[in-house]
Coordinates of C-alpha atoms (C1' of nucleotides) in Angstrom, one line a residue:
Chain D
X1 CA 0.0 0.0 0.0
X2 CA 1.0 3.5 -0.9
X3 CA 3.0 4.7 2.2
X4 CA 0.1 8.2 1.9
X5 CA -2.9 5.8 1.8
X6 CA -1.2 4.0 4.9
X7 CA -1.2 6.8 6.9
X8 CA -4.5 7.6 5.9
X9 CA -6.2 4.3 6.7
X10 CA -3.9 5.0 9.9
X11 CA -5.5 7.7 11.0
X12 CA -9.0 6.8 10.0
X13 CA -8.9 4.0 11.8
X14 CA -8.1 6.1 15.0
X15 CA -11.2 7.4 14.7
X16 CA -13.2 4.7 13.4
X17 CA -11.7 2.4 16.2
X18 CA -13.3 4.9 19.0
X19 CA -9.5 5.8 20.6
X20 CA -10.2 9.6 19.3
X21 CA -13.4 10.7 19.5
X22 CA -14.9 14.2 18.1
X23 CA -12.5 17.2 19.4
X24 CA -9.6 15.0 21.0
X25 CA -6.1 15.2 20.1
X26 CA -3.7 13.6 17.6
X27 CA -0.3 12.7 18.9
X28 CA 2.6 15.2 17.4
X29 CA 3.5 14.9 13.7
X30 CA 6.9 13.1 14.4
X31 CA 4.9 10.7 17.3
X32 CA 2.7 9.8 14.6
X33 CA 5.1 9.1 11.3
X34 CA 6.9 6.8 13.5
X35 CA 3.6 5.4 15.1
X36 CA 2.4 4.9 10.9
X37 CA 6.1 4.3 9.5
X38 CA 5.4 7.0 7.0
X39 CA 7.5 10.2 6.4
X40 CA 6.6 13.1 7.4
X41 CA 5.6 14.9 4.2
X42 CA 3.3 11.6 3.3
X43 CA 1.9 12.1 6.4
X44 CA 1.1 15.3 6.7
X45 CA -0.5 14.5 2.8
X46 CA -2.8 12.4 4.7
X47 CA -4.1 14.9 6.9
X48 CA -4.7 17.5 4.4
X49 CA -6.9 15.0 3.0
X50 CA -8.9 14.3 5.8
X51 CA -8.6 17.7 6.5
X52 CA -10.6 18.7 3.3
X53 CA -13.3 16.0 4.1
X54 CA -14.0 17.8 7.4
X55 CA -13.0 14.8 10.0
X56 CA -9.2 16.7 10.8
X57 CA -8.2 19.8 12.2
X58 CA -4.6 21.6 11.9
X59 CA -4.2 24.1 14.4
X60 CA -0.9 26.6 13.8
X61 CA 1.2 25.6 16.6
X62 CA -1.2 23.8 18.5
X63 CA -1.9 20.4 17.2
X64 CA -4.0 18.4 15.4
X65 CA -7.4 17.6 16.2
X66 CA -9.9 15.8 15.7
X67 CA -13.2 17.8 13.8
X68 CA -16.5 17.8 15.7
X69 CA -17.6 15.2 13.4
X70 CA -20.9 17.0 12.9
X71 CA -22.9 16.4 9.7
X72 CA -24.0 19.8 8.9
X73 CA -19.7 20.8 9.2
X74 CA -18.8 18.2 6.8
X75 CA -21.2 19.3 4.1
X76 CA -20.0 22.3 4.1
X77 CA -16.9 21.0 3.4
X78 CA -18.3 20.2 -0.1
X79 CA -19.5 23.8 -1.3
X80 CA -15.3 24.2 -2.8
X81 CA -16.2 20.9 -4.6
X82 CA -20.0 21.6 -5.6
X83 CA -19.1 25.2 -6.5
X84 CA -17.3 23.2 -9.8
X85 CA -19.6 21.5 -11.0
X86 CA -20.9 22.1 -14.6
X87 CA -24.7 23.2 -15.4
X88 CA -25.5 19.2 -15.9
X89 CA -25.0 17.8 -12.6
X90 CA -26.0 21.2 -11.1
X91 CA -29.9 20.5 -12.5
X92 CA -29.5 16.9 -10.7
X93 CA -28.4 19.0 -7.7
X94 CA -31.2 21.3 -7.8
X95 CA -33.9 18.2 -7.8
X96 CA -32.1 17.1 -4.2
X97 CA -32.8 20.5 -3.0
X98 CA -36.4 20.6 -4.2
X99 CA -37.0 17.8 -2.4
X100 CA -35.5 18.2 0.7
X101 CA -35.9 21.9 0.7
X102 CA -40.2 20.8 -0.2
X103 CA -39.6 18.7 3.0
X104 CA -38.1 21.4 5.3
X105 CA -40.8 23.8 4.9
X106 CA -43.5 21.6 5.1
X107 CA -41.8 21.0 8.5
X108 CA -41.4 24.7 9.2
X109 CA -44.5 25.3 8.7
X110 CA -45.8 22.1 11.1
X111 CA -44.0 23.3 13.8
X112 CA -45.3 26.9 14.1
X113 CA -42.6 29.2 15.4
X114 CA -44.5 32.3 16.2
X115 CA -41.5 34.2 15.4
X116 CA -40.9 32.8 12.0
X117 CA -43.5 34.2 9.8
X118 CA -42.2 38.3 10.9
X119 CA -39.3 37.3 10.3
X120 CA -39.9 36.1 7.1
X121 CA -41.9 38.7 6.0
X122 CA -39.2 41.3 7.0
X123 CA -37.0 39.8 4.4
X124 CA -39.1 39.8 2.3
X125 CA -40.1 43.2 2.0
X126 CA -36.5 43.9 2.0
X127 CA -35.8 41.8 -1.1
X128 CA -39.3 43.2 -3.1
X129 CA -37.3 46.5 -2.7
X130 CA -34.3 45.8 -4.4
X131 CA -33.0 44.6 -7.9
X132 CA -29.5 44.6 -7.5
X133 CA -28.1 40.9 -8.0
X134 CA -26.0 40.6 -5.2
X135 CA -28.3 41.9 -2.3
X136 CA -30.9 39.7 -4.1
X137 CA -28.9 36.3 -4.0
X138 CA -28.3 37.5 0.0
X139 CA -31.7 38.1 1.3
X140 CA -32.9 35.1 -0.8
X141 CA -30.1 32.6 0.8
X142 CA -31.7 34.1 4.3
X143 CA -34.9 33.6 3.1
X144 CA -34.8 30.2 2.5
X145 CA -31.9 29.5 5.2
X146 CA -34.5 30.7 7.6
X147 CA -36.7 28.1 6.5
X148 CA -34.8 25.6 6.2
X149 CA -33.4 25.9 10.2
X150 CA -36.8 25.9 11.6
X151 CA -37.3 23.1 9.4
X152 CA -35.5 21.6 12.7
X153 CA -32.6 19.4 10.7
X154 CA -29.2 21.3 10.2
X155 CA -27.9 18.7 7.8
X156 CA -30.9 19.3 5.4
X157 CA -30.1 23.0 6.4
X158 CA -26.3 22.6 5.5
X159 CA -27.3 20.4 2.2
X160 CA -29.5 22.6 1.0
X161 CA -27.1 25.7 1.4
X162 CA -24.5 24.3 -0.7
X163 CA -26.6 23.4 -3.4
X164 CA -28.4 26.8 -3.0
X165 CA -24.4 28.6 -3.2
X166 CA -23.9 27.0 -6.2
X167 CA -26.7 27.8 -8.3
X168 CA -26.4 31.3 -7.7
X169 CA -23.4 31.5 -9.2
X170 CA -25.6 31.5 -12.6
X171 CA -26.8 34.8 -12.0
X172 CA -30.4 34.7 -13.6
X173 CA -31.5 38.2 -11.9
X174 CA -28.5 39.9 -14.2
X175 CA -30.4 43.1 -15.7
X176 CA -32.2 41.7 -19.2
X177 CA -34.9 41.7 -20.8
X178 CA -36.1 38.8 -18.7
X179 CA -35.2 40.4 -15.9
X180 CA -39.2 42.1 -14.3
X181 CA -40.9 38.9 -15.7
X182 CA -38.7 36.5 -13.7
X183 CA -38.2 38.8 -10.3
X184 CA -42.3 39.6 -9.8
X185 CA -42.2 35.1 -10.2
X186 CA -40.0 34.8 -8.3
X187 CA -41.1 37.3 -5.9
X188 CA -44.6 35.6 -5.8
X189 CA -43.1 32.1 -5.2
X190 CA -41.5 33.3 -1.9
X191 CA -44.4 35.0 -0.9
X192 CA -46.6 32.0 -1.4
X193 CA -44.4 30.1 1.0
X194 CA -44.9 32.6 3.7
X195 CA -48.4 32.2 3.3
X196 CA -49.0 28.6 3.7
X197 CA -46.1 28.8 6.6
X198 CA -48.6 31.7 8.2
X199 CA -51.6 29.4 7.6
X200 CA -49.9 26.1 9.6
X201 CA -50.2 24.5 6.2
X202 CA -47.5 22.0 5.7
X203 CA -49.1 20.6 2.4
X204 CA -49.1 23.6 0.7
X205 CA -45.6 25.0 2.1
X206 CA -44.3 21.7 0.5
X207 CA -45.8 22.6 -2.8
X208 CA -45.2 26.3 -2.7
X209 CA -41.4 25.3 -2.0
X210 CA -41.7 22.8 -4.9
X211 CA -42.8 25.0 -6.8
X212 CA -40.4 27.7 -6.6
X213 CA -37.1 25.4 -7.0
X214 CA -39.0 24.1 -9.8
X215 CA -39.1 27.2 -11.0
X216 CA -35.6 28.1 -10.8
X217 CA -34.3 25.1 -12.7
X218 CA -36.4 25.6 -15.4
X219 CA -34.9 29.0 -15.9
X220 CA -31.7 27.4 -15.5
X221 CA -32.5 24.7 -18.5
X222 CA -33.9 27.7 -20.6
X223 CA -31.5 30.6 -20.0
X224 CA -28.1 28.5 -19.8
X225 CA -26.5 31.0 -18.6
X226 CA -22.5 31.1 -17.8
X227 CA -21.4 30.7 -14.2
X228 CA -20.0 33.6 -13.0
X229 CA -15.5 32.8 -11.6
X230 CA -14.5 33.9 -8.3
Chain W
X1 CA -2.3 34.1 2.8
X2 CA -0.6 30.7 3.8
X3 CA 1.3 28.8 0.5
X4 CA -1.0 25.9 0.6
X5 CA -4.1 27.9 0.4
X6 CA -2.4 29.8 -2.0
X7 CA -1.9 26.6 -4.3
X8 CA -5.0 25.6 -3.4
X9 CA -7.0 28.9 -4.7
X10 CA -4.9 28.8 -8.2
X11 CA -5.6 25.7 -8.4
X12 CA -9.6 26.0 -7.7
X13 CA -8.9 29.3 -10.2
X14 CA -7.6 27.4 -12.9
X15 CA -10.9 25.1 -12.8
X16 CA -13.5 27.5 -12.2
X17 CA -12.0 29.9 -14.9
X18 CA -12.8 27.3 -17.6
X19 CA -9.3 27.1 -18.6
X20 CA -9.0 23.7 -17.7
X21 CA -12.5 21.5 -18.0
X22 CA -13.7 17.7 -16.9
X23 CA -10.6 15.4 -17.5
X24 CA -7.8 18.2 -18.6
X25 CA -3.9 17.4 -17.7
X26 CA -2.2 20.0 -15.3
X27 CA 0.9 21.5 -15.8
X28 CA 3.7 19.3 -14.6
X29 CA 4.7 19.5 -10.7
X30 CA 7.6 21.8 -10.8
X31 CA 5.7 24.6 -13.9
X32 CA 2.9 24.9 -11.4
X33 CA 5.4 25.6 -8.2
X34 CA 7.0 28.5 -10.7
X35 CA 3.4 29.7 -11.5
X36 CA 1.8 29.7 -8.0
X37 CA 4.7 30.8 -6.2
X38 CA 4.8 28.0 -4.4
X39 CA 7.2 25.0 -2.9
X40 CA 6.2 21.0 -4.2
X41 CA 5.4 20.4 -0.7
X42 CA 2.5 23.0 -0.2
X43 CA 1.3 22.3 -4.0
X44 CA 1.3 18.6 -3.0
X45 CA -0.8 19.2 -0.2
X46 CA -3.2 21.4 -2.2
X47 CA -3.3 18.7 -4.9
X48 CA -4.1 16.2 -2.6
X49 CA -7.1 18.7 -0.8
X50 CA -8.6 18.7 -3.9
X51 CA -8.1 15.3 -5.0
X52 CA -10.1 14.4 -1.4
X53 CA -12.8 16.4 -2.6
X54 CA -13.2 14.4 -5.9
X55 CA -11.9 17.6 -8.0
X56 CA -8.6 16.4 -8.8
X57 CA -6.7 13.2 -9.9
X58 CA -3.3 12.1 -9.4
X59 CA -2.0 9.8 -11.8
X60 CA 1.7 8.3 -10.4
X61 CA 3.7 8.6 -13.7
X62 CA 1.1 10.0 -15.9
X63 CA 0.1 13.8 -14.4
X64 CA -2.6 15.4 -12.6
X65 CA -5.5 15.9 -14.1
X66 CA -9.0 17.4 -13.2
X67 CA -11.6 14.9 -12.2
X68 CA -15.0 14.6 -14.8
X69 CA -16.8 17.0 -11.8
X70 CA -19.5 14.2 -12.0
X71 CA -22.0 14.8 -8.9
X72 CA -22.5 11.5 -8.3
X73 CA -18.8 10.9 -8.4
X74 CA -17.9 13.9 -5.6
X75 CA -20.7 12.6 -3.8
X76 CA -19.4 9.2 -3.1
X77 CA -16.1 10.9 -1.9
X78 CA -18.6 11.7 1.0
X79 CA -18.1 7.9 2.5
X80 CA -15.2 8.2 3.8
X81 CA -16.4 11.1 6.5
X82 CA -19.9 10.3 6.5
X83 CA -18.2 6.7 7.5
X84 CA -17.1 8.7 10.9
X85 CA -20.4 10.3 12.1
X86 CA -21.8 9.7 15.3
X87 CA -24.9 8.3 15.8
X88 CA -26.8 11.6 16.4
X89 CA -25.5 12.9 13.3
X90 CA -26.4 9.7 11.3
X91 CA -30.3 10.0 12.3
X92 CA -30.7 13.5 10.7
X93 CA -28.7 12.0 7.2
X94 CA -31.5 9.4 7.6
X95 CA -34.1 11.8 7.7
X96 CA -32.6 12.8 4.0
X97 CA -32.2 9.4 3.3
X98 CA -35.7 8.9 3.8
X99 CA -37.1 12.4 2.0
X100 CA -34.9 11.3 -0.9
X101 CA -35.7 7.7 -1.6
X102 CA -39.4 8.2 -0.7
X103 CA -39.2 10.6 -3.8
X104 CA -36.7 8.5 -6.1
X105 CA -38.8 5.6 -5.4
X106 CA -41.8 7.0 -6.4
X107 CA -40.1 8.1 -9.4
X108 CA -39.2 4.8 -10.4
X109 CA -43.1 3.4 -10.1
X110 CA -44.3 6.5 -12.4
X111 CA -41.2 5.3 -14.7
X112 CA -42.8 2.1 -15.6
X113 CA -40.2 -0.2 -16.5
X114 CA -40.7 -3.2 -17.6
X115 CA -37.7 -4.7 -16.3
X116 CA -37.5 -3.6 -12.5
X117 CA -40.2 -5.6 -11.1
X118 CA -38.9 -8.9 -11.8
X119 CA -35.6 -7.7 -10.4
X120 CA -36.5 -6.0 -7.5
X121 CA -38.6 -9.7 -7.0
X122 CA -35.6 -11.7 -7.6
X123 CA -33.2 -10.1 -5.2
X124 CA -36.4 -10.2 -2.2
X125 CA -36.3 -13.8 -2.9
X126 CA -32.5 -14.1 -2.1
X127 CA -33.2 -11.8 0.9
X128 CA -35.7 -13.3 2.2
X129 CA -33.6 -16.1 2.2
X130 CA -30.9 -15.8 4.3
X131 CA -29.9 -15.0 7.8
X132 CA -26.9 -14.0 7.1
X133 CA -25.7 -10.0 8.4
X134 CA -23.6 -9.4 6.0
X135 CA -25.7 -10.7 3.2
X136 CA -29.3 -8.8 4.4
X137 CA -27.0 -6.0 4.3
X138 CA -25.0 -6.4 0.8
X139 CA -29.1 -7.6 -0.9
X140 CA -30.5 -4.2 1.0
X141 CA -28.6 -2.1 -0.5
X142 CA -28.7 -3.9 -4.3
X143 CA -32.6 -3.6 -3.8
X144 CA -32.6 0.2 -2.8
X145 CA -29.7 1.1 -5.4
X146 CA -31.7 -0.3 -8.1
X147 CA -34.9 1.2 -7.3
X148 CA -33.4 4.9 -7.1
X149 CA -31.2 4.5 -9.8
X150 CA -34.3 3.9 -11.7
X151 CA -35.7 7.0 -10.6
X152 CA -33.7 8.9 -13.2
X153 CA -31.1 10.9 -11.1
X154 CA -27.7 9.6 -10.5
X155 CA -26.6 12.3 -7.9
X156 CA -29.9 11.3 -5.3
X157 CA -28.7 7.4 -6.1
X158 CA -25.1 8.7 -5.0
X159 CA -26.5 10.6 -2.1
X160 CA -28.5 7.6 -0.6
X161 CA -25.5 4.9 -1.1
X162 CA -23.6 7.0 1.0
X163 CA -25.6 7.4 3.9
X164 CA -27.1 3.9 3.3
X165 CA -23.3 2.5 3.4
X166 CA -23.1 4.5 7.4
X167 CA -26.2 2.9 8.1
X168 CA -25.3 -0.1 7.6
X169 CA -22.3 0.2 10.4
X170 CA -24.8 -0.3 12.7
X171 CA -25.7 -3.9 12.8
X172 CA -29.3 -3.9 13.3
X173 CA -29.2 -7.7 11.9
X174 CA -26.8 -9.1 14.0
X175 CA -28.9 -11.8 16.0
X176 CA -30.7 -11.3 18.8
X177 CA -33.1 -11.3 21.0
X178 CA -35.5 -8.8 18.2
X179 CA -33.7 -10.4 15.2
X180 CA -36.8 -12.4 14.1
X181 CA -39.3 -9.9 14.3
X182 CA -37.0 -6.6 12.9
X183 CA -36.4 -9.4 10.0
X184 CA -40.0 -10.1 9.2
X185 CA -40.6 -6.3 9.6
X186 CA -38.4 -5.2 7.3
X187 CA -39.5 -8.4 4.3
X188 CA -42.6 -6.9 4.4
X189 CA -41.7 -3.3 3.8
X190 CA -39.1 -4.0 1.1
X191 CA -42.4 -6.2 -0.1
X192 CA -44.4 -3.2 -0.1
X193 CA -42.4 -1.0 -2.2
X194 CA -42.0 -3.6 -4.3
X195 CA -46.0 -4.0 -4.8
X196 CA -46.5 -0.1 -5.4
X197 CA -43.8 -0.4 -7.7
X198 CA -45.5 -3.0 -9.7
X199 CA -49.0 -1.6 -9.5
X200 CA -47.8 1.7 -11.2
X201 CA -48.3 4.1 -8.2
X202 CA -45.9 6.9 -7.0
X203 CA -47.7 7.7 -3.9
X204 CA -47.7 4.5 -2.7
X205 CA -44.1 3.8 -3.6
X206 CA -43.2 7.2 -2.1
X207 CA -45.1 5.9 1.5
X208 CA -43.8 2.4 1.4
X209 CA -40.1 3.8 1.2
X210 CA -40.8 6.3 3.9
X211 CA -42.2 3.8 6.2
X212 CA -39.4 1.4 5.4
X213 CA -36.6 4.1 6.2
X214 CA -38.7 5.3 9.3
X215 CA -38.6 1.8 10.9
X216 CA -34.9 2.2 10.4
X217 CA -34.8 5.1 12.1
X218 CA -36.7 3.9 14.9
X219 CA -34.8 0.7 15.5
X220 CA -31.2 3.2 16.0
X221 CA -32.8 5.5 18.2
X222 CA -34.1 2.2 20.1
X223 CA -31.1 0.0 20.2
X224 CA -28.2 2.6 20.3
X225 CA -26.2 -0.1 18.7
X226 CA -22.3 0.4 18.9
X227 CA -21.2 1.0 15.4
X228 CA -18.8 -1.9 14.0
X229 CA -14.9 -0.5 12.9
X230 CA -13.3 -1.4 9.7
Chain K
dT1 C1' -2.7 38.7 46.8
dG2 C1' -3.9 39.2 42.1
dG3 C1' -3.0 40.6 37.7
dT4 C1' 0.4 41.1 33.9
dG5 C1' 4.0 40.6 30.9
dG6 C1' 7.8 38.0 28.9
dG7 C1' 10.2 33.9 27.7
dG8 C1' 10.7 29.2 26.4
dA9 C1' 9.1 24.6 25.1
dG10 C1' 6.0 22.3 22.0
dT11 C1' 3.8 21.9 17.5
dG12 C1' 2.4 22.7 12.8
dG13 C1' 3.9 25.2 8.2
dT14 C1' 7.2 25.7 4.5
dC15 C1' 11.2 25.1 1.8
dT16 C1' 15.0 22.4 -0.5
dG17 C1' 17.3 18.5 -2.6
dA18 C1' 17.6 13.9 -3.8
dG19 C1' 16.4 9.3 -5.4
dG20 C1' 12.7 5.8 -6.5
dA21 C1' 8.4 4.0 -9.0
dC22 C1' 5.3 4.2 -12.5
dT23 C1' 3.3 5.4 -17.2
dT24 C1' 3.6 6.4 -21.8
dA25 C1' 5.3 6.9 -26.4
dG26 C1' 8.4 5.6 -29.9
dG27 C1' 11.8 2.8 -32.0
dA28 C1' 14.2 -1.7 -32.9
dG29 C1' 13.6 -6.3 -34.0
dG30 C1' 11.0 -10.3 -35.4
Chain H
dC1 C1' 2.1 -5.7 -38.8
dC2 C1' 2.9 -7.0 -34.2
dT3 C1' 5.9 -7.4 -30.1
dC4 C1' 9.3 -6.1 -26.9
dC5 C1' 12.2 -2.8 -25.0
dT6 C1' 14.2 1.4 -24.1
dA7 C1' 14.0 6.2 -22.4
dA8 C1' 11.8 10.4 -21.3
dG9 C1' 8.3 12.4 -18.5
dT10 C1' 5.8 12.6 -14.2
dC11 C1' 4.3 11.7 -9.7
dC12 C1' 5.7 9.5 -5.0
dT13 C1' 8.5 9.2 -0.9
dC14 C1' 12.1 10.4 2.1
dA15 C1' 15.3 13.3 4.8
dG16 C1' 16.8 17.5 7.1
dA17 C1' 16.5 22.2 8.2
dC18 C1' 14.4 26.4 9.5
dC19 C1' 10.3 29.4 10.3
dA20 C1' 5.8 30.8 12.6
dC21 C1' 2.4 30.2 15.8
dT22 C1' 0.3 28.7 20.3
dC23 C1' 0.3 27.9 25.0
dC24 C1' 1.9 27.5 29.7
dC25 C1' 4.7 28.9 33.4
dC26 C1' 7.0 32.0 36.1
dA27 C1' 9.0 36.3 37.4
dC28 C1' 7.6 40.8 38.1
dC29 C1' 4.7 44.6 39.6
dA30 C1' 0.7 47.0 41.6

DNA sequence: TGGTGGGGAGTGGTCTGAGGACTTAGGAGG
DNA sequence: CCTCCTAAGTCCTCAGACCACTCCCCACCA
């Protein structure tokens, strides 16, 4: 075995084995090459890797640590990834928020968080206000972040987000000559999920929710538009 | 900004730019220290972030090249941390687990073909079958792969492996005490999926698959089981 | 007594240089 | 035309050195 994919397996197993659980501390880097019988350069290769997925921690000139190991954290870890990923695989993206996203308002709007709804409707007065592209992809991210959180599962919160970060990256509200038609429908869409979330109406939040993400990828098949770098 | 991240920005850059798409070759190792400004060591250790992510491939002898930035692909990358979640964690990817494969699945009954029936009734039969953990477990997941990869999207089959693989950590099947009745439980559910499946009807197929991932869910936050290393 | 500042040990971050292992393409030989 | 082999290209691993940062302890001062 390849001496970086020994250390790897090395310190997975670590974890896996239960002798470091979330937030506890690896042994120093030369502790552990000898420990593994890997260099250090291979080892600290390892690391990085495990580092990217989430499950490591590197602190300057304090150690190295073991990551909380909480779902919602390690998808996050994926929005560098996501955020390269060409229009095809971005629609198959999109149908895993619509569904999950459908799910998490329905459940929002089950649970009936007096608070919500203001809050909700606060950002979305704010975003009927404006049509510059950036402010817009902000207050809609909150908009639906909002939701998503008192959907009551951060994982489908987190998952939902990336997806969400990377379609905005196609900027469909760029000034154009589509650009009233699709803002007032997409404007609508976010105000029929307030409304069934006001009402207590899990169906139709679901719906609504479908709706809108449905929405979104068909401008997305239509427009084609070219991500946007940086 | 530290080198690595450095080398790991230029490197995202040169993706995300478009100058190099799905499969293109890298500069050689020491051109792309030159370029970024960079040492081999903190370029390897970029390289190998990326290549964790599912962005980037390493080919000893042959170059580094980007990865086809297939969803499905970055997805499974996933395991390895998802692989390392604690049970509290794995209970809300089950709730996505359910909310997806409830909708794949009822994908696959509106889909009609001919040739998953019979399929989906041939593996039950060797399920139902045995005893065996490790078997119930390798059948499971051959029946609820083929259902979602039926239901047309590659990235929500991808998705459900993954959390299906952590799932199956937890051996509910080992015997026991409950083994007989969590067994006969869980024939008839896979039974009932398989029967709105063959009678044409998503909303049934999208309930059976919910109920069947539900009793999952149940049975960890009953037994607690301690997950099984390696 | 309690707070504060400095210093030193511990640890990860980066660079350099060297040699080994693997892939690939192209030419020699059959 | 096919096969085998050579050689160039490229990534993989190791070793050693030095730098940057964090944290704890202790002397110092109010």
């Amino acid at each position: 075995m390849a001496a970086t994919d020994t250390a790897l397996a090395g310190l997975r197993q670590m974890i896996a084995s239960g002798a470091l659980g979330p937030g506890a501390k690896f042994p120093p880097e030369p502790e552990l090459c000898e420990r593994l019988g890997v260099s250090r350069s291979s080892l600290r290769e390892a690391v990085r890797s495990l580092a990217a997925l989430g499950v490591i921690e590197s602190r300057h000139g304090s150690g190295t640590y073991v990551s909380a190991l909480d779902p919602a954290e390690i998808i996050s870890r994926f929005s560098l990834s996501v955020q390269l990923i060409p229009l095809e695989g971005v629609l198959q993206l999109l149908e895993v928020r619509r569904v999950l996203e459908a799910h998490a308002t329905a459940a929002a709007a089950a649970r009936q968080d007096p608070d919500l709804a203001p809050l909700l409707d606060k950002i979305l007065e704010q975003l009927e206000a404006t049509t510059d592209a950036a402010e817009i992809q902000r207050l809609d991210a909150e908009f639906h972040d909002a939701i998503c959180a008192a959907g009551g599962n951060p994982t489908v919160t987190a998952l939902t987000a990336v997806i969400r970060g990377r379609g905005g990256h196609y900027r469909i509200f760029e000034p154009g000559s589509e650009f009233d038609a699709i803002k007032q429908t997409s404007d609508r869409g976010h105000r029929a999920i307030l409304a069934a979330i006001a009402h207590r109406d899990p169906a139709a939040a679901a719906t609504a929710a479908s709706a809108h993400i449905a929405q979104t990828e068909l401008w997305l098949r239509a427009l084609r538009p070219e991500p946007q770098p940086d």
